[in-house]
Amino acid sequence: LLTELPDIGWRLLLTLLPQFHGASSGSRRPAWRAAIPDDWRPGVTDNDYWKQTMAYSELAVDEAQKDASKLVALIDHLQNLPQPAHERILEHLASDIVLAMPEAEKLPLWNELIDLVAKHRNFADAEWAMNPQQVEKISVIANRLAPDAPFFRHQRLFSERDFDLYEEKGSYEEQHRELDNRRQGAIAEIAANGGVEAVLAFAKAVESPWRVGIAFGTLPGDDPDGAVLAGLLESEPKTLAQFAGGFFWSRFHSRSWQWVDSIETSEWTPGQIGQFLSFLPFTQDTWERSKLLLGKDESAYWSNTTANPYDAKSGLELAVDQLIRHARPCAAIRCLHRMLHDKQPLDRGRAARALLAALRSSESPHSLDTHQIIEIIKALQDDLSTNQDDLFSVEWAYLSILVKHNDASPKLLEHRLATEQEFFCEVIRLAFRSKKEDRQAEKLSDDKKKIGANAYRLLNGWHTPPGLREDGTYDGDALNAWLDDVRKECTETGHLEIAMTMVGHVLVHVPQDPDGLWINRSAAVVLNAKDADDMRDGFCTQIYNSRGAHYVDPKGKPERDLATKYRAQAEAVECAGYSRLAAALRELAVTYDREAERISSRGLFYD
C-alpha cells in the first residue's frame, strides 16, 4: 500500500500505531471461509503484539524521514511509539537535515513539538504523561527548531485553541490574561519591525486573524489611516475583514463611543459603514448610529450584524422589526427568545411574523434553533390573546418539529381535529385518496405532496380524542355528535374506512371511566359497535405501534407481560358488555404471544 497507494497506506499505518486508550472489540469468525484454524483461541500473546507494533512503528519512521508533513503527523504519536522508534524520530528531528530546513518548513514541526511539551507538562501527573526527563529532551529539540523571525515564532499564539496555549497551572482567568499579554507583546514586536503592513501580512498567515486584530487594537497610538480601515472591511481574502473586526471590537472596548464617533466615515461606502457598525455591540446606541450614518441604506447594517441579543438590555422590539424587514427572521427569533427568557412583554403578532418569515429565509439553516422556536410557539399557545389564525399557520408550518418533541404539540390543530368535524374531514382528504377516485386521474404536484405529508403527520401524531374536555374529563355525547357528522361526510367523499381507522388511533388516548374501567365507557361503546371493524383495527394497531423502539429480551418476557396485560383488559371490557372490543384485544394479546415465541426461539442468537 505504501508503494502503490502511499496516501491510503500512510493513513492506515497511523491507525495501526499503538494508542494509550486504544481498544479492540474483536470480530466475528468468518462463516464462509476457513481462514481461522479450528483450534484458535481468542487472545494475542504479548510477544506477537509487540512484534507487530515494532514493525508498524519502524515503517512509520521510515516514511516520516522522507516527508516533513508525515513527520509532523508522527509527532502526535510520539509518546506511544516503542522506545527504538521514539528515539529514531528524536534523532531525526535533531539532525542537521531538519535544522537546515527553511523556517517556513520547520514551523509545523516546532508547533507540534511545543504543543506536545506543553500538554505533558500541564498534565505531568496523568498516567499517560511522559516522564519529565523525556519531556525536557523534546523541549531542547523544539528550542533548536524555534524560528528566529517574529513572523513565524508568534503564529502559534493566534489559534482558536486557547487551552493548548496555557503554559502554567493556575486559574483560568490568570492564564487567559497571561495569554492576552503574550499576544499583545507579539503583535507589538511585529508592528515595531514592519508597521501595519507586517501586521496585516501576519494576520493572513495565522488561524485566527480576529485575535490579531484584537491584540493590535490594544496597542497605544493613533489608528491606522481611515482609508486603510475602510478597505479592510470589504477586503478579500476575508481574513483581513476578520482582522478589522477584531481591531474595531478591541478599540471600542477600550475607548467606547467617543472613539466610534471620532472616525471619519464621510468617504466610506454604505457597505463599509454597515460592516463597521456590525462589529459594535448589538444595542440601541449602535442602531441609532446606523440610522444616522446610513439613512435609507440601513440594510448594510441589519444584513450584516451578528444580532447577539445578549448585548442589548432593552429595545429588542425595534431590533426584531428591523431584522424581519431586512430578511433576518432567524436572528429575530433569537431576539424574541431572549425577551421570553427575560420575561419581557412579547408581542404575539411580531413573534408569529418572525416564525413564518423564517420558513422562507435564505439564512443558514444552522441559524434556526429548534428549542427557541418551540419555546416561542408554546408562549403563543399559552396566551389567550394570540390570534388563532396566526397560531394555526405557525403550528401547521412547524408541525414536523412539534410532533417530534415530547414537551411540545400542535395544541390548536389537535383541538380543531377533535372539535371541528369539517376540519378533520378536510385533513383526511388531504392525506388520503378517496375510494371513489381514479388513482390515475391526477398526478400530484410537489406542493400537494408536501401538504398531504403534513396532514398525515398531524393525524399520525394526534393525541386529543374527540370528547376530551380541558379538565381531563370525558364527554361521550360530544364524541357521538362529532362521529355522526364525520361518518356522513366521509361516506360521501369515499374516505369512511380510513377516517374510522384514524379515529381508532386517537381513541387510544381516551381516559379511564369514572367507575374505574380502564377506558371511558362512551368510547368503549363506539369501539364495540357492530360496524366499527376499521375503528377497532386502528385502535389495536396504534396500541402496538405506540410501543416504539425497545430492548429485545432474548426470553421474550416483555412481550408475554404485554399479552397478559391486554388479556386482562379484554376480560374487563367483556365483563362490561363490550365483547367485540374484547375479541380485538385478545387478538392483540395473541400477536404478542407469537412475538415472544419468535424471540425466545432465537435466544441462542442473542446470547
Coordinates of C-alpha atoms in Angstrom, one line a residue, residues 21-602:
H21 CA -6.6 4.5 25.2
G22 CA -6.8 2.1 22.3
A23 CA -9.2 -0.9 22.4
S24 CA -10.4 -3.7 20.2
S25 CA -13.7 -5.5 20.4
G26 CA -12.8 -8.4 18.1
S27 CA -14.8 -9.5 15.1
R28 CA -17.0 -12.4 14.1
R29 CA -15.4 -15.6 12.9
P30 CA -15.9 -15.8 9.1
A31 CA -18.8 -18.1 8.2
W32 CA -18.0 -19.0 4.6
R33 CA -14.2 -19.2 4.5
A34 CA -12.0 -21.4 6.7
A35 CA -9.5 -18.6 7.3
I36 CA -9.3 -19.2 11.1
P37 CA -8.0 -22.6 12.4
D38 CA -10.5 -24.6 14.4
D39 CA -8.1 -24.7 17.4
W40 CA -7.7 -21.0 17.5
R41 CA -8.4 -19.4 20.9
P42 CA -9.3 -15.7 21.5
G43 CA -6.4 -13.5 22.5
V44 CA -2.9 -12.4 21.3
T45 CA 0.4 -13.0 23.1
D46 CA 2.4 -10.0 24.3
N47 CA 5.2 -11.2 22.1
D48 CA 3.0 -11.2 19.0
Y49 CA 1.6 -7.8 19.8
W50 CA 5.0 -6.1 20.3
K51 CA 6.4 -7.7 17.1
Q52 CA 3.6 -6.3 15.1
T53 CA 3.8 -2.9 16.9
M54 CA 7.5 -2.6 16.3
A55 CA 7.1 -3.4 12.6
Y56 CA 4.4 -0.8 12.1
S57 CA 6.4 1.8 14.1
E58 CA 9.6 1.2 12.0
L59 CA 7.6 1.6 8.8
A60 CA 6.1 4.8 10.0
V61 CA 9.5 6.3 11.0
D62 CA 10.9 5.3 7.6
E63 CA 8.1 7.1 5.8
A64 CA 8.3 10.2 8.1
Q65 CA 12.0 10.7 7.4
K66 CA 11.2 11.2 3.7
D67 CA 8.3 13.7 4.1
A68 CA 8.1 16.6 6.5
S69 CA 4.3 16.6 6.6
K70 CA 4.3 12.9 7.7
L71 CA 6.9 13.8 10.3
V72 CA 4.5 16.4 11.7
A73 CA 1.8 13.8 11.9
L74 CA 4.0 11.2 13.6
I75 CA 5.0 13.7 16.4
D76 CA 1.4 13.4 17.6
H77 CA 2.0 9.6 18.2
L78 CA 5.5 10.1 19.7
Q79 CA 4.5 9.3 23.3
N80 CA 3.1 5.9 22.4
L81 CA 5.8 4.7 20.0
P82 CA 8.1 1.8 21.1
Q83 CA 11.3 3.2 22.5
P84 CA 13.5 2.4 19.4
A85 CA 11.1 4.2 17.1
H86 CA 10.7 7.0 19.6
E87 CA 14.5 7.6 19.7
R88 CA 14.8 7.4 15.9
I89 CA 12.3 10.2 15.5
L90 CA 14.0 12.4 18.0
E91 CA 17.4 11.8 16.4
H92 CA 16.0 12.8 13.0
L93 CA 14.4 15.9 14.4
A94 CA 17.7 16.9 16.0
S95 CA 19.7 16.2 12.8
D96 CA 21.4 18.7 10.5
I97 CA 18.9 17.8 7.8
V98 CA 16.0 19.1 9.7
L99 CA 17.8 22.1 11.2
A100 CA 18.8 23.2 7.7
M101 CA 15.2 23.4 6.6
P102 CA 13.7 26.8 5.8
E103 CA 11.9 28.4 8.7
A104 CA 8.5 28.0 7.0
E105 CA 9.0 24.3 6.7
K106 CA 10.3 23.9 10.3
L107 CA 7.4 25.9 11.7
P108 CA 4.8 23.0 11.7
L109 CA 7.4 20.7 13.4
W110 CA 8.2 23.3 16.0
N111 CA 4.5 23.9 16.7
E112 CA 3.8 20.2 17.2
L113 CA 6.7 19.7 19.5
I114 CA 5.9 22.8 21.6
D115 CA 2.2 21.6 21.9
L116 CA 3.4 18.2 22.9
V117 CA 5.7 19.5 25.6
A118 CA 3.0 21.9 26.9
K119 CA 0.5 19.0 27.2
H120 CA 2.8 16.7 29.1
R121 CA 4.0 19.5 31.4
N122 CA 0.4 20.6 32.1
F123 CA -0.7 17.1 32.9
A124 CA 2.5 15.7 34.4
D125 CA 0.6 13.7 37.0
A126 CA -1.6 11.9 34.4
E127 CA -1.0 8.2 33.8
W128 CA -0.3 8.7 30.1
A129 CA 2.2 11.6 30.6
M130 CA 5.8 11.0 29.5
N131 CA 8.5 11.3 32.3
P132 CA 9.9 14.8 32.9
Q133 CA 13.4 13.8 31.5
Q134 CA 11.9 12.7 28.2
V135 CA 9.8 15.9 28.0
E136 CA 12.8 18.0 28.7
K137 CA 14.7 16.2 25.9
I138 CA 11.9 17.0 23.4
S139 CA 11.8 20.6 24.7
V140 CA 15.5 21.0 23.9
I141 CA 15.0 19.8 20.4
A142 CA 12.0 22.1 20.0
N143 CA 14.0 25.1 21.1
R144 CA 16.6 24.3 18.5
L145 CA 13.9 24.3 15.8
A146 CA 12.3 27.6 17.1
P147 CA 12.0 30.2 14.3
D148 CA 14.1 33.4 14.7
A149 CA 11.7 35.6 12.8
P150 CA 8.9 37.0 14.9
F151 CA 6.6 36.5 11.9
F152 CA 6.9 32.7 12.3
R153 CA 7.7 32.4 16.0
H154 CA 4.4 34.1 17.1
Q155 CA 2.0 32.4 14.8
R156 CA 1.1 29.6 17.2
L157 CA -0.2 32.2 19.7
F158 CA -3.1 33.1 17.3
S159 CA -5.1 29.9 17.1
E160 CA -8.6 29.1 18.3
R161 CA -7.4 26.6 20.9
D162 CA -6.6 28.9 23.9
F163 CA -6.4 25.9 26.3
D164 CA -3.5 24.4 24.3
L165 CA -1.5 27.6 24.7
Y166 CA -1.7 27.8 28.5
E167 CA 1.7 27.1 29.9
E168 CA 1.3 27.4 33.7
K169 CA -1.1 25.9 36.1
G170 CA -3.5 28.3 37.9
S171 CA -6.9 29.9 37.5
Y172 CA -8.5 30.2 34.1
E173 CA -8.6 34.0 34.4
E174 CA -4.9 34.2 35.2
Q175 CA -3.9 32.0 32.3
H176 CA -6.2 33.8 29.9
R177 CA -4.8 37.2 31.0
E178 CA -1.3 36.0 30.6
L179 CA -2.1 34.7 27.1
D180 CA -3.6 38.0 26.1
N181 CA -0.4 39.7 27.3
R182 CA 1.8 37.4 25.2
R183 CA -0.3 38.1 22.2
Q184 CA -0.1 41.8 22.6
G185 CA 3.6 41.6 23.0
A186 CA 3.9 39.5 19.9
I187 CA 1.9 42.0 17.8
A188 CA 3.9 44.9 19.3
E189 CA 7.1 43.3 18.2
I190 CA 5.8 42.6 14.6
A191 CA 4.5 46.1 14.3
A192 CA 7.8 47.6 15.6
N193 CA 9.7 45.7 12.9
G194 CA 7.4 46.2 9.9
G195 CA 4.5 48.5 10.7
V196 CA 0.9 48.0 9.8
E197 CA 1.8 46.1 6.6
A198 CA 3.7 43.5 8.6
V199 CA 0.8 43.1 10.9
L200 CA -1.6 42.6 8.0
A201 CA 0.7 40.0 6.4
F202 CA 0.8 38.2 9.8
A203 CA -3.0 38.2 10.1
K204 CA -3.2 36.5 6.7
A205 CA -0.9 33.7 7.9
V206 CA -2.5 32.7 11.2
E207 CA -5.5 30.6 12.1
S208 CA -7.3 33.5 13.9
P209 CA -6.9 36.9 12.3
W210 CA -9.7 38.1 14.6
R211 CA -7.3 37.7 17.6
V212 CA -4.6 39.5 15.8
G213 CA -6.9 42.4 15.3
I214 CA -7.9 42.3 19.0
A215 CA -4.2 42.4 20.1
F216 CA -3.4 45.2 17.6
G217 CA -6.3 47.2 18.9
T218 CA -4.9 47.3 22.4
L219 CA -1.6 48.9 21.3
P220 CA -1.3 52.6 22.1
G221 CA -1.1 55.2 19.4
D222 CA -3.3 56.5 16.6
D223 CA -5.5 54.3 14.5
P224 CA -4.3 53.3 11.0
D225 CA -5.5 55.6 8.2
G226 CA -9.2 55.7 7.8
A227 CA -9.0 54.7 4.2
V228 CA -6.9 51.6 5.2
L229 CA -9.5 50.6 7.7
A230 CA -12.4 51.1 5.2
G231 CA -10.5 49.0 2.7
L232 CA -10.1 46.1 5.1
L233 CA -13.8 46.0 5.9
E234 CA -14.7 44.7 2.4
S235 CA -11.4 43.1 1.5
E236 CA -10.7 39.8 0.0
P237 CA -9.5 37.5 1.4
K238 CA -11.9 37.6 4.3
T239 CA -9.1 37.2 6.8
L240 CA -8.4 40.9 6.6
A241 CA -12.1 41.7 7.3
Q242 CA -11.9 39.4 10.3
F243 CA -8.7 41.3 11.4
A244 CA -10.6 44.6 11.1
G245 CA -13.5 43.2 13.1
G246 CA -11.1 42.3 16.0
F247 CA -9.4 45.6 15.8
F248 CA -12.7 47.6 16.0
W249 CA -14.0 45.3 18.8
S250 CA -10.9 45.9 20.8
R251 CA -10.7 49.6 20.2
F252 CA -14.4 50.1 21.2
H253 CA -14.0 48.2 24.5
S254 CA -11.0 50.4 25.4
R255 CA -12.2 53.8 24.1
S256 CA -16.0 53.4 23.9
W257 CA -18.4 55.6 21.8
Q258 CA -16.2 58.6 21.8
W259 CA -13.8 56.7 19.7
V260 CA -16.5 55.4 17.3
D261 CA -17.8 59.0 16.7
S262 CA -14.2 60.3 16.1
I263 CA -13.8 58.1 13.0
E264 CA -14.3 60.0 9.7
T265 CA -16.6 57.9 7.6
S266 CA -17.9 60.5 5.2
E267 CA -15.9 58.9 2.3
W268 CA -16.9 55.3 3.3
T269 CA -19.4 53.3 1.3
P270 CA -22.7 52.2 2.9
G271 CA -21.3 48.7 2.9
Q272 CA -18.2 49.7 4.8
I273 CA -20.2 51.7 7.3
G274 CA -22.6 48.8 7.8
Q275 CA -19.8 46.3 8.3
F276 CA -18.0 48.6 10.8
L277 CA -21.2 49.0 12.8
S278 CA -21.8 45.3 12.8
F279 CA -18.6 44.8 14.9
L280 CA -20.0 47.0 17.6
P281 CA -22.3 45.8 20.4
F282 CA -25.9 45.0 19.3
T283 CA -27.5 47.8 21.3
Q284 CA -29.7 50.9 20.8
D285 CA -26.5 53.0 20.6
T286 CA -25.4 51.2 17.5
W287 CA -28.9 51.2 16.0
E288 CA -29.1 54.9 16.4
R289 CA -25.8 55.4 14.6
S290 CA -27.0 53.1 11.8
K291 CA -30.0 55.3 11.2
L292 CA -27.8 58.5 11.4
L293 CA -25.0 57.3 9.1
L294 CA -26.9 55.1 6.7
G295 CA -30.3 56.7 6.4
K296 CA -32.3 54.7 3.9
D297 CA -29.4 52.3 3.3
E298 CA -29.7 50.6 6.8
S299 CA -29.8 47.2 5.1
A300 CA -26.0 47.5 5.0
Y301 CA -26.0 47.2 8.8
W302 CA -29.0 45.0 9.6
S303 CA -28.0 42.4 6.9
N304 CA -24.5 42.0 8.5
T305 CA -24.9 42.3 12.2
T306 CA -24.4 39.2 14.2
A307 CA -27.5 40.3 16.2
N308 CA -26.3 39.0 19.6
P309 CA -29.5 39.6 21.7
Y310 CA -27.5 39.4 24.9
D311 CA -25.7 42.7 24.2
A312 CA -29.0 44.6 24.4
K313 CA -30.7 45.3 27.7
S314 CA -33.8 46.8 26.1
G315 CA -35.3 47.8 22.8
L316 CA -35.3 44.4 21.2
E317 CA -38.7 45.1 19.7
L318 CA -37.1 47.5 17.3
A319 CA -34.4 45.0 16.5
V320 CA -36.9 42.3 15.8
D321 CA -38.9 44.5 13.4
Q322 CA -35.7 45.6 11.6
L323 CA -34.4 42.1 11.3
I324 CA -37.6 40.9 9.8
R325 CA -37.7 43.8 7.4
H326 CA -34.2 43.0 6.2
A327 CA -34.7 39.3 5.7
R328 CA -33.2 38.2 9.0
P329 CA -36.1 36.4 10.7
C330 CA -33.9 33.7 12.2
A331 CA -31.9 36.4 14.0
A332 CA -35.2 38.0 15.0
I333 CA -36.2 34.7 16.6
R334 CA -33.1 34.7 18.8
C335 CA -34.1 38.2 20.0
L336 CA -37.6 37.1 20.7
H337 CA -36.4 34.1 22.7
R338 CA -34.1 36.4 24.8
M339 CA -37.2 38.6 25.5
L340 CA -39.1 35.5 26.5
H341 CA -36.3 34.3 28.7
D342 CA -36.1 37.6 30.5
K343 CA -39.9 37.7 30.9
Q344 CA -40.1 40.8 28.8
P345 CA -43.5 41.5 27.1
L346 CA -43.7 39.6 23.9
D347 CA -45.8 40.9 21.0
R348 CA -47.6 37.8 19.7
G349 CA -48.2 39.2 16.2
R350 CA -44.5 40.1 15.9
A351 CA -43.5 36.6 17.1
A352 CA -45.8 34.9 14.5
R353 CA -44.5 37.1 11.7
A354 CA -40.9 36.1 12.6
L355 CA -41.7 32.4 12.8
L356 CA -43.5 32.4 9.4
A357 CA -40.9 34.5 7.7
A358 CA -38.1 32.2 8.9
L359 CA -39.6 29.4 6.7
R360 CA -38.7 31.5 3.6
S361 CA -35.4 32.8 4.9
S362 CA -32.2 32.5 3.0
E363 CA -30.2 32.5 6.2
S364 CA -28.1 29.5 7.1
P365 CA -30.3 26.5 8.4
H366 CA -28.0 26.5 11.4
S367 CA -29.4 29.9 12.3
L368 CA -32.7 28.2 13.4
D369 CA -32.7 26.9 17.0
T370 CA -35.4 24.3 17.5
H371 CA -35.5 24.8 21.2
Q372 CA -36.1 28.6 20.8
I373 CA -38.8 28.0 18.2
I374 CA -40.6 25.6 20.4
E375 CA -40.5 27.9 23.4
I376 CA -41.9 30.8 21.4
I377 CA -44.7 28.6 20.0
K378 CA -45.6 27.4 23.5
A379 CA -45.8 31.0 24.6
L380 CA -48.2 31.7 21.7
Q381 CA -50.3 28.7 22.6
D382 CA -50.5 29.7 26.3
D383 CA -51.6 33.3 25.6
L384 CA -55.4 33.5 25.1
S385 CA -54.8 36.8 23.2
T386 CA -52.9 35.2 20.4
N387 CA -54.6 35.5 17.1
Q388 CA -55.9 32.0 16.4
D389 CA -55.4 32.2 12.6
D390 CA -51.7 33.2 13.2
L391 CA -51.3 30.3 15.6
F392 CA -52.9 27.9 13.2
S393 CA -50.4 28.9 10.5
V394 CA -47.5 28.7 12.8
E395 CA -48.4 25.2 14.1
W396 CA -49.0 23.9 10.6
A397 CA -45.7 25.3 9.4
Y398 CA -43.7 23.9 12.3
L399 CA -45.7 20.6 12.6
S400 CA -42.7 18.4 11.9
I401 CA -40.8 20.0 14.9
L402 CA -43.8 20.0 17.3
V403 CA -44.6 16.3 16.8
K404 CA -41.0 15.2 17.4
H405 CA -40.6 16.7 20.9
N406 CA -42.1 15.3 24.0
D407 CA -42.7 18.7 25.6
A408 CA -44.5 20.2 22.7
S409 CA -47.5 19.5 20.5
P410 CA -49.7 21.3 17.9
K411 CA -52.4 22.1 20.5
L412 CA -54.6 24.2 18.4
L413 CA -54.5 21.8 15.4
E414 CA -55.3 18.9 17.6
H415 CA -58.1 20.7 19.3
R416 CA -59.7 21.6 16.0
L417 CA -59.4 18.0 14.8
A418 CA -61.3 16.9 18.0
T419 CA -63.9 19.6 17.9
E420 CA -64.4 20.7 14.3
Q421 CA -65.7 17.8 12.2
E422 CA -65.2 19.7 8.9
F423 CA -61.5 20.3 9.7
F424 CA -60.9 16.6 10.5
C425 CA -62.6 15.6 7.2
E426 CA -60.5 18.1 5.3
V427 CA -57.3 16.8 6.8
I428 CA -58.4 13.2 5.9
R429 CA -58.9 14.3 2.3
L430 CA -55.5 16.0 2.2
A431 CA -53.7 12.9 3.5
F432 CA -55.6 10.1 1.7
R433 CA -57.2 9.4 -1.7
S434 CA -60.9 8.7 -2.0
K435 CA -62.0 5.2 -2.8
K436 CA -64.2 6.9 -5.4
E437 CA -61.2 8.4 -7.2
D438 CA -59.4 7.0 -10.2
R439 CA -55.9 6.6 -8.9
Q440 CA -54.5 7.5 -12.4
A441 CA -56.6 10.6 -12.8
E442 CA -54.3 13.1 -11.1
K443 CA -50.6 13.3 -10.7
L444 CA -49.9 15.3 -7.5
S445 CA -47.6 18.3 -7.6
D446 CA -44.8 18.6 -5.1
D447 CA -46.7 21.2 -3.1
K448 CA -49.7 18.9 -2.8
K449 CA -47.4 16.1 -1.8
K450 CA -46.0 18.2 1.0
I451 CA -49.4 19.3 2.2
G452 CA -50.5 15.6 2.2
A453 CA -47.4 14.6 4.1
N454 CA -48.1 17.3 6.7
A455 CA -51.7 16.3 7.0
Y456 CA -50.7 12.6 7.6
R457 CA -48.1 13.8 10.1
L458 CA -50.8 15.7 12.0
L459 CA -53.2 12.7 12.1
N460 CA -50.4 10.3 13.0
G461 CA -49.4 12.3 16.0
W462 CA -52.9 13.2 17.2
H463 CA -53.3 12.8 20.9
T464 CA -56.5 14.7 21.7
P465 CA -59.6 12.4 21.2
P466 CA -63.0 14.0 20.4
G467 CA -64.9 14.5 23.6
L468 CA -61.9 15.2 25.8
R469 CA -62.5 18.3 27.9
E470 CA -59.8 20.7 29.0
D471 CA -60.1 19.5 32.6
G472 CA -59.3 15.9 31.6
T473 CA -62.9 14.6 31.9
Y474 CA -64.7 13.0 29.0
D475 CA -67.9 13.9 27.2
G476 CA -69.4 10.9 25.4
D477 CA -72.2 12.9 23.9
A478 CA -69.7 15.2 22.2
L479 CA -67.8 12.1 20.8
N480 CA -71.1 10.7 19.3
A481 CA -72.2 14.0 17.8
W482 CA -68.7 14.5 16.2
L483 CA -68.6 11.0 14.9
D484 CA -72.0 11.1 13.3
D485 CA -71.0 14.2 11.2
V486 CA -67.7 12.6 10.3
R487 CA -69.3 9.4 9.1
K488 CA -71.8 11.3 7.0
E489 CA -69.3 13.5 5.3
C490 CA -66.6 10.8 4.8
T491 CA -69.1 8.4 3.3
E492 CA -70.0 11.0 0.7
T493 CA -66.3 11.6 -0.2
G494 CA -65.2 8.0 -0.1
H495 CA -63.0 8.3 2.9
L496 CA -65.0 6.4 5.6
E497 CA -62.8 3.4 6.2
I498 CA -59.5 5.4 6.6
A499 CA -61.3 8.0 8.7
M500 CA -62.6 5.4 11.1
T501 CA -59.1 3.9 11.3
M502 CA -57.6 7.2 12.3
V503 CA -60.4 7.7 14.9
G504 CA -59.4 4.3 16.3
H505 CA -55.8 5.6 16.6
V506 CA -56.7 8.6 18.7
L507 CA -59.2 6.8 20.9
V508 CA -56.1 5.1 22.5
H509 CA -55.7 8.3 24.4
V510 CA -59.2 8.3 26.0
P511 CA -59.1 8.4 29.8
Q512 CA -60.5 5.7 32.1
D513 CA -64.1 5.7 33.1
P514 CA -65.1 7.3 36.4
D515 CA -66.2 3.8 37.6
G516 CA -62.7 2.5 37.2
L517 CA -62.9 0.7 33.9
W518 CA -59.6 1.3 32.0
I519 CA -61.4 3.0 29.1
N520 CA -64.3 5.5 29.2
R521 CA -67.5 3.6 28.5
S522 CA -68.6 6.1 25.9
A523 CA -65.5 5.3 23.8
A524 CA -65.9 1.6 24.5
V525 CA -69.5 1.7 23.1
V526 CA -68.2 3.3 19.9
L527 CA -65.4 0.8 19.6
N528 CA -67.7 -2.1 20.3
A529 CA -70.2 -1.2 17.6
K530 CA -71.1 -3.8 15.0
D531 CA -69.9 -1.6 12.1
A532 CA -66.7 -0.5 13.9
D533 CA -64.2 -3.0 12.5
D534 CA -62.0 -0.3 10.9
M535 CA -62.0 1.6 14.2
R536 CA -61.1 -1.4 16.2
D537 CA -58.3 -2.3 13.8
G538 CA -56.9 1.3 14.1
F539 CA -57.2 1.2 17.9
C540 CA -55.2 -2.1 18.2
T541 CA -52.7 -1.1 15.6
Q542 CA -52.0 2.2 17.4
I543 CA -51.5 0.3 20.7
Y544 CA -49.0 -2.0 19.0
N545 CA -47.1 0.8 17.3
S546 CA -47.0 3.1 20.4
R547 CA -44.5 0.8 22.0
G548 CA -41.8 2.3 19.8
A549 CA -38.1 1.3 20.0
H550 CA -37.4 -1.1 22.8
Y551 CA -34.8 -3.6 24.1
V552 CA -35.3 -7.1 23.0
D553 CA -35.2 -9.6 25.8
P554 CA -34.0 -13.0 24.4
K555 CA -36.5 -14.8 26.6
G556 CA -39.5 -12.7 25.4
K557 CA -40.6 -11.7 28.9
P558 CA -41.8 -8.1 28.0
E559 CA -43.9 -9.5 25.2
R560 CA -45.5 -12.1 27.4
D561 CA -46.2 -9.3 30.0
L562 CA -47.9 -7.3 27.3
A563 CA -50.0 -10.3 26.3
T564 CA -51.1 -10.7 29.9
K565 CA -52.0 -7.0 30.2
Y566 CA -54.2 -7.0 27.1
R567 CA -55.9 -10.2 28.1
A568 CA -56.8 -8.6 31.4
Q569 CA -58.1 -5.5 29.6
A570 CA -60.1 -7.8 27.3
E571 CA -61.6 -9.6 30.3
A572 CA -62.5 -6.3 31.8
V573 CA -64.4 -4.9 28.8
E574 CA -66.1 -8.2 28.1
C575 CA -67.4 -8.2 31.7
A576 CA -68.7 -4.7 31.0
G577 CA -70.5 -5.9 27.9
Y578 CA -68.1 -4.9 25.0
S579 CA -67.4 -8.3 23.5
R580 CA -66.2 -7.2 20.1
L581 CA -63.6 -4.8 21.6
A582 CA -62.6 -7.7 23.9
A583 CA -62.1 -10.0 20.9
A584 CA -59.8 -7.4 19.2
L585 CA -57.7 -7.1 22.4
R586 CA -57.4 -10.8 22.6
E587 CA -56.1 -10.9 19.1
L588 CA -53.6 -8.3 20.1
A589 CA -52.5 -10.5 23.0
V590 CA -52.0 -13.4 20.7
T591 CA -49.8 -11.2 18.5
Y592 CA -47.6 -10.6 21.5
D593 CA -47.6 -14.3 22.4
R594 CA -46.3 -15.1 18.9
E595 CA -43.7 -12.3 19.1
A596 CA -42.5 -13.8 22.4
E597 CA -42.2 -17.3 20.9
R598 CA -40.3 -16.0 17.9
I599 CA -37.8 -14.1 20.1
S600 CA -37.3 -17.0 22.6
S601 CA -36.7 -19.4 19.7
R602 CA -33.9 -17.2 18.6

